[in-house]
Amino acid sequence: MASIKDVAAEAGVSVATVSRVLNDHPSVSAEARARVLAAVGALGYRPNAVARSLRTEKTQTLGLVISDVLNPYFTALARSVEEEARALGYSVIIGNADERPDLQDHHVRNLLDRRIDGLLVSPTDGGSPLMLDAARAGTPMVFVDRWIPGVDVPVVRADGRSAVRDLVAHLHGLGHRRLAIIAGPAATTTGRERVEAFREALGAYGLELPDAYIGQGDFQAESGRRVTEGFLDLAEPPEVVFAADNLMALGALDAVRARGVRVPEDIALAAFDDIPWFVHTDPPITAIAQPTGELGRAAVRALVARIEGRPGESVTLPARLVVRRSCGEQPDSLEPSPVTNRSQT
Amino acid sequence: MASIKDVAAEAGVSVATVSRVLNDHPSVSAEARARVLAAVGALGYRPNAVARSLRTEKTQTLGLVISDVLNPYFTALARSVEEEARALGYSVIIGNADERPDLQDHHVRNLLDRRIDGLLVSPTDGGSPLMLDAARAGTPMVFVDRWIPGVDVPVVRADGRSAVRDLVAHLHGLGHRRLAIIAGPAATTTGRERVEAFREALGAYGLELPDAYIGQGDFQAESGRRVTEGFLDLAEPPEVVFAADNLMALGALDAVRARGVRVPEDIALAAFDDIPWFVHTDPPITAIAQPTGELGRAAVRALVARIEGRPGESVTLPARLVVRRSCGEQPDSLEPSPVTNRSQT
DNA sequence: CTGAAAGCGCTTACAG
DNA sequence: CTGAAAGCGCTTACAG
């Protein structure tokens, strides 16, 4: 592969001049520029990004450590992150933690070793020493979706509180009184917050959230299934199951279907995170939609700000309730077309 | 950040010795090794992968250029690719082409500039000069899922022919005679092959595939919707719509739902690519499932073989039909649990 | 405007 | 077993 030396030789100039042309440095004569460009074309020369990075101490690369790529919410988030990063001149390397702290650490370490310019993370747990050290050491970093309290890092996320209140109002209005939740891991902020928001919203109607109605899930489908089976085995099963993410809702649907229980006649189902398929499930599922695309873009902007030495603020965007038929009753309003929905990402 | 010089100074040895310890070179005294390791620990030293790559001309990185990350099939593929790569000591950088040749080229170029050790690609089109040049120039490369004929690059893919025959047999057995397909782009191998396989399978029953029953899609949901609307507007609409990927099936479902048409009573629907949600759609969707996880792993193994100078063969794995209710009739057999399904990836 | 030279952080023959 | 030195491919003060 041709190097800058070859180009210099071909153009009859020094490598410094070639470098200047390549980097649009102003002080290059028009003639030298033309010769260099011609040589670049003739040799099919492409600058070696590795060498450039070593020299400039910039890789123009962002790391994104995500909890689970197979979760459509995170896939959409990753996509919008990549788009915004590309627009700002960065590439992104995605590390899939699969909800495993050890894998998360593997990726953080790998990304740091590769000298990424900044790190976007949606932590799987309360934060490993490695990640906390990186933050303390001044690695530009931004939390997205989930975060770690007490760490001085901007947080870009959705606030689901008001949407959860809307959901509970909807459920209460339909006459439901025994509401259960499939919670995410208590080690994650979203795992805790969604339960708390649900409990608070219930409180406003004088309803309790008994321990038997809090099933411990891990944001994966299998846990949603297991927890739902437990709910169905209760002497007094809940009238509603609220899954704290879309994969656990999938598992809940599996469990319900295996038992021959009907939704919403026998049990109502709602989910946090909306996905295109929820329009077409049997029945269509009432869900809380996050502004995923906007979150990804805001997170990248905050991270790039930090990289460039600017402040980079936290951003909180509201989630919203999308009513469908899985909790009973007809939708209050016309459903937006699901294809249109996709454009939100 | 501490460099190898700092470690050498701290340990009282040369940087060469530090490097040897770090790379498990045998000729290092136990004592020197211990001192270096202690210094590494004390300084929290991590080797700079950028510098190492420049020197060794190896990045231990694979590039994966994928047609569309939001497509669950490709998400699953990307995940298995990353897993296998990690097991073999490689990281992977994913480039999402979004079915756009220009974006595909952007990513290929970017990956090449970063000097990835090898490239895995599922081409969006017939192949840009850039990609063909890279292959010709000897960049280790493997095609996965889709490929470009006439290029000397191993291909790892699923063969859907027999599954498509099974599908047509199933449809014919249910009495359907007017079968239509939502095709993928003719510029892609999978786009062409699925239509051909369908046409051949129909031929075995003396059925034709008239042009009016071939809708041109682009593997995205919106095109599935548009094509399906066209089918429904026909004087003699088809009895079956077979979508060549899962996203176009989603679009078809949108269109059918918007018209108030019932599946399978008014029209049957089947899809290429199976996803967990197909178990829970209304009705559950008959689909052709690819061994996605195995494809991803095989592709990585073939690529790494090429990188290491070994042959690296092409692999073709069979896809299989999963019958559900969207074409009429009850499933022939018990549906495997969808959570179990996921483990295939 | 241009070039020679230093240096980014590593690895690896080479000599001892 | 160990170290001095060269070199990977760039960029960038510095001097002219």
JSON list of C-alpha atoms in Angstrom, two decimals, chain A residues 158-259:
[
{"chain": "A", "resi": 158, "resn": "ALA", "atom": "CA", "xyz": [-35.69, 9.80, 28.82]},
{"chain": "A", "resi": 159, "resn": "ASP", "atom": "CA", "xyz": [-37.87, 10.53, 31.81]},
{"chain": "A", "resi": 160, "resn": "GLY", "atom": "CA", "xyz": [-40.71, 8.03, 31.91]},
{"chain": "A", "resi": 161, "resn": "ARG", "atom": "CA", "xyz": [-42.41, 9.31, 35.04]},
{"chain": "A", "resi": 162, "resn": "SER", "atom": "CA", "xyz": [-45.19, 11.23, 33.43]},
{"chain": "A", "resi": 163, "resn": "ALA", "atom": "CA", "xyz": [-45.79, 8.51, 30.84]},
{"chain": "A", "resi": 164, "resn": "VAL", "atom": "CA", "xyz": [-45.99, 5.93, 33.63]},
{"chain": "A", "resi": 165, "resn": "ARG", "atom": "CA", "xyz": [-48.52, 8.15, 35.39]},
{"chain": "A", "resi": 166, "resn": "ASP", "atom": "CA", "xyz": [-50.52, 8.31, 32.16]},
{"chain": "A", "resi": 167, "resn": "LEU", "atom": "CA", "xyz": [-50.31, 4.54, 31.90]},
{"chain": "A", "resi": 168, "resn": "VAL", "atom": "CA", "xyz": [-51.56, 4.00, 35.42]},
{"chain": "A", "resi": 169, "resn": "ALA", "atom": "CA", "xyz": [-54.37, 6.50, 34.84]},
{"chain": "A", "resi": 170, "resn": "HIS", "atom": "CA", "xyz": [-55.32, 4.55, 31.73]},
{"chain": "A", "resi": 171, "resn": "LEU", "atom": "CA", "xyz": [-55.25, 1.24, 33.61]},
{"chain": "A", "resi": 172, "resn": "HIS", "atom": "CA", "xyz": [-57.16, 2.62, 36.56]},
{"chain": "A", "resi": 173, "resn": "GLY", "atom": "CA", "xyz": [-59.73, 4.06, 34.20]},
{"chain": "A", "resi": 174, "resn": "LEU", "atom": "CA", "xyz": [-60.25, 0.60, 32.75]},
{"chain": "A", "resi": 175, "resn": "GLY", "atom": "CA", "xyz": [-61.04, -0.68, 36.21]},
{"chain": "A", "resi": 176, "resn": "HIS", "atom": "CA", "xyz": [-57.78, -2.49, 36.92]},
{"chain": "A", "resi": 177, "resn": "ARG", "atom": "CA", "xyz": [-56.69, -2.49, 40.56]},
{"chain": "A", "resi": 178, "resn": "ARG", "atom": "CA", "xyz": [-54.15, -5.31, 40.90]},
{"chain": "A", "resi": 179, "resn": "LEU", "atom": "CA", "xyz": [-51.15, -4.12, 38.91]},
{"chain": "A", "resi": 180, "resn": "ALA", "atom": "CA", "xyz": [-47.84, -5.95, 38.73]},
{"chain": "A", "resi": 181, "resn": "ILE", "atom": "CA", "xyz": [-44.47, -5.07, 37.24]},
{"chain": "A", "resi": 182, "resn": "ILE", "atom": "CA", "xyz": [-41.67, -7.08, 35.72]},
{"chain": "A", "resi": 183, "resn": "ALA", "atom": "CA", "xyz": [-38.73, -5.02, 36.91]},
{"chain": "A", "resi": 184, "resn": "GLY", "atom": "CA", "xyz": [-35.28, -4.62, 35.43]},
{"chain": "A", "resi": 185, "resn": "PRO", "atom": "CA", "xyz": [-32.12, -5.24, 37.46]},
{"chain": "A", "resi": 186, "resn": "ALA", "atom": "CA", "xyz": [-31.92, -3.09, 40.58]},
{"chain": "A", "resi": 187, "resn": "ALA", "atom": "CA", "xyz": [-28.29, -2.40, 39.67]},
{"chain": "A", "resi": 188, "resn": "THR", "atom": "CA", "xyz": [-29.46, -0.24, 36.76]},
{"chain": "A", "resi": 189, "resn": "THR", "atom": "CA", "xyz": [-31.05, 3.15, 37.07]},
{"chain": "A", "resi": 190, "resn": "THR", "atom": "CA", "xyz": [-33.80, 2.32, 34.60]},
{"chain": "A", "resi": 191, "resn": "GLY", "atom": "CA", "xyz": [-34.42, -0.92, 36.50]},
{"chain": "A", "resi": 192, "resn": "ARG", "atom": "CA", "xyz": [-35.03, 1.00, 39.72]},
{"chain": "A", "resi": 193, "resn": "GLU", "atom": "CA", "xyz": [-36.72, 4.09, 38.35]},
{"chain": "A", "resi": 194, "resn": "ARG", "atom": "CA", "xyz": [-39.43, 2.33, 36.41]},
{"chain": "A", "resi": 195, "resn": "VAL", "atom": "CA", "xyz": [-40.51, 0.46, 39.52]},
{"chain": "A", "resi": 196, "resn": "GLU", "atom": "CA", "xyz": [-40.44, 3.63, 41.58]},
{"chain": "A", "resi": 197, "resn": "ALA", "atom": "CA", "xyz": [-42.39, 5.60, 39.02]},
{"chain": "A", "resi": 198, "resn": "PHE", "atom": "CA", "xyz": [-44.95, 2.81, 38.87]},
{"chain": "A", "resi": 199, "resn": "ARG", "atom": "CA", "xyz": [-45.26, 2.65, 42.64]},
{"chain": "A", "resi": 200, "resn": "GLU", "atom": "CA", "xyz": [-45.68, 6.39, 42.91]},
{"chain": "A", "resi": 201, "resn": "ALA", "atom": "CA", "xyz": [-48.29, 6.50, 40.19]},
{"chain": "A", "resi": 202, "resn": "LEU", "atom": "CA", "xyz": [-50.22, 3.72, 41.91]},
{"chain": "A", "resi": 203, "resn": "GLY", "atom": "CA", "xyz": [-49.99, 5.63, 45.16]},
{"chain": "A", "resi": 204, "resn": "ALA", "atom": "CA", "xyz": [-51.84, 8.54, 43.60]},
{"chain": "A", "resi": 205, "resn": "TYR", "atom": "CA", "xyz": [-54.84, 6.19, 43.30]},
{"chain": "A", "resi": 206, "resn": "GLY", "atom": "CA", "xyz": [-54.39, 4.74, 46.76]},
{"chain": "A", "resi": 207, "resn": "LEU", "atom": "CA", "xyz": [-53.07, 1.51, 45.28]},
{"chain": "A", "resi": 208, "resn": "GLU", "atom": "CA", "xyz": [-50.18, -0.48, 46.67]},
{"chain": "A", "resi": 209, "resn": "LEU", "atom": "CA", "xyz": [-47.44, -2.37, 44.87]},
{"chain": "A", "resi": 210, "resn": "PRO", "atom": "CA", "xyz": [-47.02, -5.49, 47.01]},
{"chain": "A", "resi": 211, "resn": "ASP", "atom": "CA", "xyz": [-43.79, -7.45, 46.81]},
{"chain": "A", "resi": 212, "resn": "ALA", "atom": "CA", "xyz": [-45.60, -10.37, 45.20]},
{"chain": "A", "resi": 213, "resn": "TYR", "atom": "CA", "xyz": [-46.41, -8.06, 42.32]},
{"chain": "A", "resi": 214, "resn": "ILE", "atom": "CA", "xyz": [-42.82, -7.05, 41.70]},
{"chain": "A", "resi": 215, "resn": "GLY", "atom": "CA", "xyz": [-41.08, -9.70, 39.64]},
{"chain": "A", "resi": 216, "resn": "GLN", "atom": "CA", "xyz": [-37.33, -9.45, 39.31]},
{"chain": "A", "resi": 217, "resn": "GLY", "atom": "CA", "xyz": [-36.30, -9.58, 35.68]},
{"chain": "A", "resi": 218, "resn": "ASP", "atom": "CA", "xyz": [-33.05, -8.82, 33.89]},
{"chain": "A", "resi": 219, "resn": "PHE", "atom": "CA", "xyz": [-34.33, -7.03, 30.77]},
{"chain": "A", "resi": 220, "resn": "GLN", "atom": "CA", "xyz": [-34.14, -10.30, 28.81]},
{"chain": "A", "resi": 221, "resn": "ALA", "atom": "CA", "xyz": [-37.09, -12.21, 27.35]},
{"chain": "A", "resi": 222, "resn": "GLU", "atom": "CA", "xyz": [-36.55, -15.36, 29.39]},
{"chain": "A", "resi": 223, "resn": "SER", "atom": "CA", "xyz": [-36.89, -13.48, 32.67]},
{"chain": "A", "resi": 224, "resn": "GLY", "atom": "CA", "xyz": [-40.15, -11.93, 31.49]},
{"chain": "A", "resi": 225, "resn": "ARG", "atom": "CA", "xyz": [-41.47, -15.37, 30.89]},
{"chain": "A", "resi": 226, "resn": "ARG", "atom": "CA", "xyz": [-40.37, -16.74, 34.20]},
{"chain": "A", "resi": 227, "resn": "VAL", "atom": "CA", "xyz": [-41.75, -13.81, 36.17]},
{"chain": "A", "resi": 228, "resn": "THR", "atom": "CA", "xyz": [-45.06, -13.92, 34.33]},
{"chain": "A", "resi": 229, "resn": "GLU", "atom": "CA", "xyz": [-45.46, -17.60, 35.09]},
{"chain": "A", "resi": 230, "resn": "GLY", "atom": "CA", "xyz": [-44.93, -16.75, 38.74]},
{"chain": "A", "resi": 231, "resn": "PHE", "atom": "CA", "xyz": [-47.63, -14.09, 38.56]},
{"chain": "A", "resi": 232, "resn": "LEU", "atom": "CA", "xyz": [-50.07, -16.49, 36.95]},
{"chain": "A", "resi": 233, "resn": "ASP", "atom": "CA", "xyz": [-49.39, -19.04, 39.69]},
{"chain": "A", "resi": 234, "resn": "LEU", "atom": "CA", "xyz": [-50.35, -16.60, 42.43]},
{"chain": "A", "resi": 235, "resn": "ALA", "atom": "CA", "xyz": [-53.54, -17.29, 44.40]},
{"chain": "A", "resi": 236, "resn": "GLU", "atom": "CA", "xyz": [-54.60, -13.84, 43.35]},
{"chain": "A", "resi": 237, "resn": "PRO", "atom": "CA", "xyz": [-52.88, -13.10, 40.04]},
{"chain": "A", "resi": 238, "resn": "PRO", "atom": "CA", "xyz": [-52.53, -9.48, 38.93]},
{"chain": "A", "resi": 239, "resn": "GLU", "atom": "CA", "xyz": [-54.96, -7.97, 36.43]},
{"chain": "A", "resi": 240, "resn": "VAL", "atom": "CA", "xyz": [-52.15, -6.14, 34.68]},
{"chain": "A", "resi": 241, "resn": "VAL", "atom": "CA", "xyz": [-48.53, -6.95, 33.95]},
{"chain": "A", "resi": 242, "resn": "PHE", "atom": "CA", "xyz": [-46.27, -4.03, 33.09]},
{"chain": "A", "resi": 243, "resn": "ALA", "atom": "CA", "xyz": [-42.95, -5.13, 31.61]},
{"chain": "A", "resi": 244, "resn": "ALA", "atom": "CA", "xyz": [-40.08, -2.71, 32.14]},
{"chain": "A", "resi": 245, "resn": "ASP", "atom": "CA", "xyz": [-38.71, -3.32, 28.66]},
{"chain": "A", "resi": 246, "resn": "ASN", "atom": "CA", "xyz": [-39.82, -4.76, 25.35]},
{"chain": "A", "resi": 247, "resn": "LEU", "atom": "CA", "xyz": [-37.92, -8.04, 25.58]},
{"chain": "A", "resi": 248, "resn": "MET", "atom": "CA", "xyz": [-39.48, -8.93, 28.93]},
{"chain": "A", "resi": 249, "resn": "ALA", "atom": "CA", "xyz": [-42.85, -8.10, 27.35]},
{"chain": "A", "resi": 250, "resn": "LEU", "atom": "CA", "xyz": [-42.02, -10.64, 24.65]},
{"chain": "A", "resi": 251, "resn": "GLY", "atom": "CA", "xyz": [-41.29, -13.22, 27.34]},
{"chain": "A", "resi": 252, "resn": "ALA", "atom": "CA", "xyz": [-44.52, -12.33, 29.13]},
{"chain": "A", "resi": 253, "resn": "LEU", "atom": "CA", "xyz": [-46.41, -12.87, 25.91]},
{"chain": "A", "resi": 254, "resn": "ASP", "atom": "CA", "xyz": [-44.73, -16.26, 25.55]},
{"chain": "A", "resi": 255, "resn": "ALA", "atom": "CA", "xyz": [-45.80, -17.29, 29.04]},
{"chain": "A", "resi": 256, "resn": "VAL", "atom": "CA", "xyz": [-49.34, -16.05, 28.64]},
{"chain": "A", "resi": 257, "resn": "ARG", "atom": "CA", "xyz": [-49.69, -17.81, 25.32]},
{"chain": "A", "resi": 258, "resn": "ALA", "atom": "CA", "xyz": [-48.30, -21.07, 26.70]},
{"chain": "A", "resi": 259, "resn": "ARG", "atom": "CA", "xyz": [-50.95, -21.01, 29.42]}
]
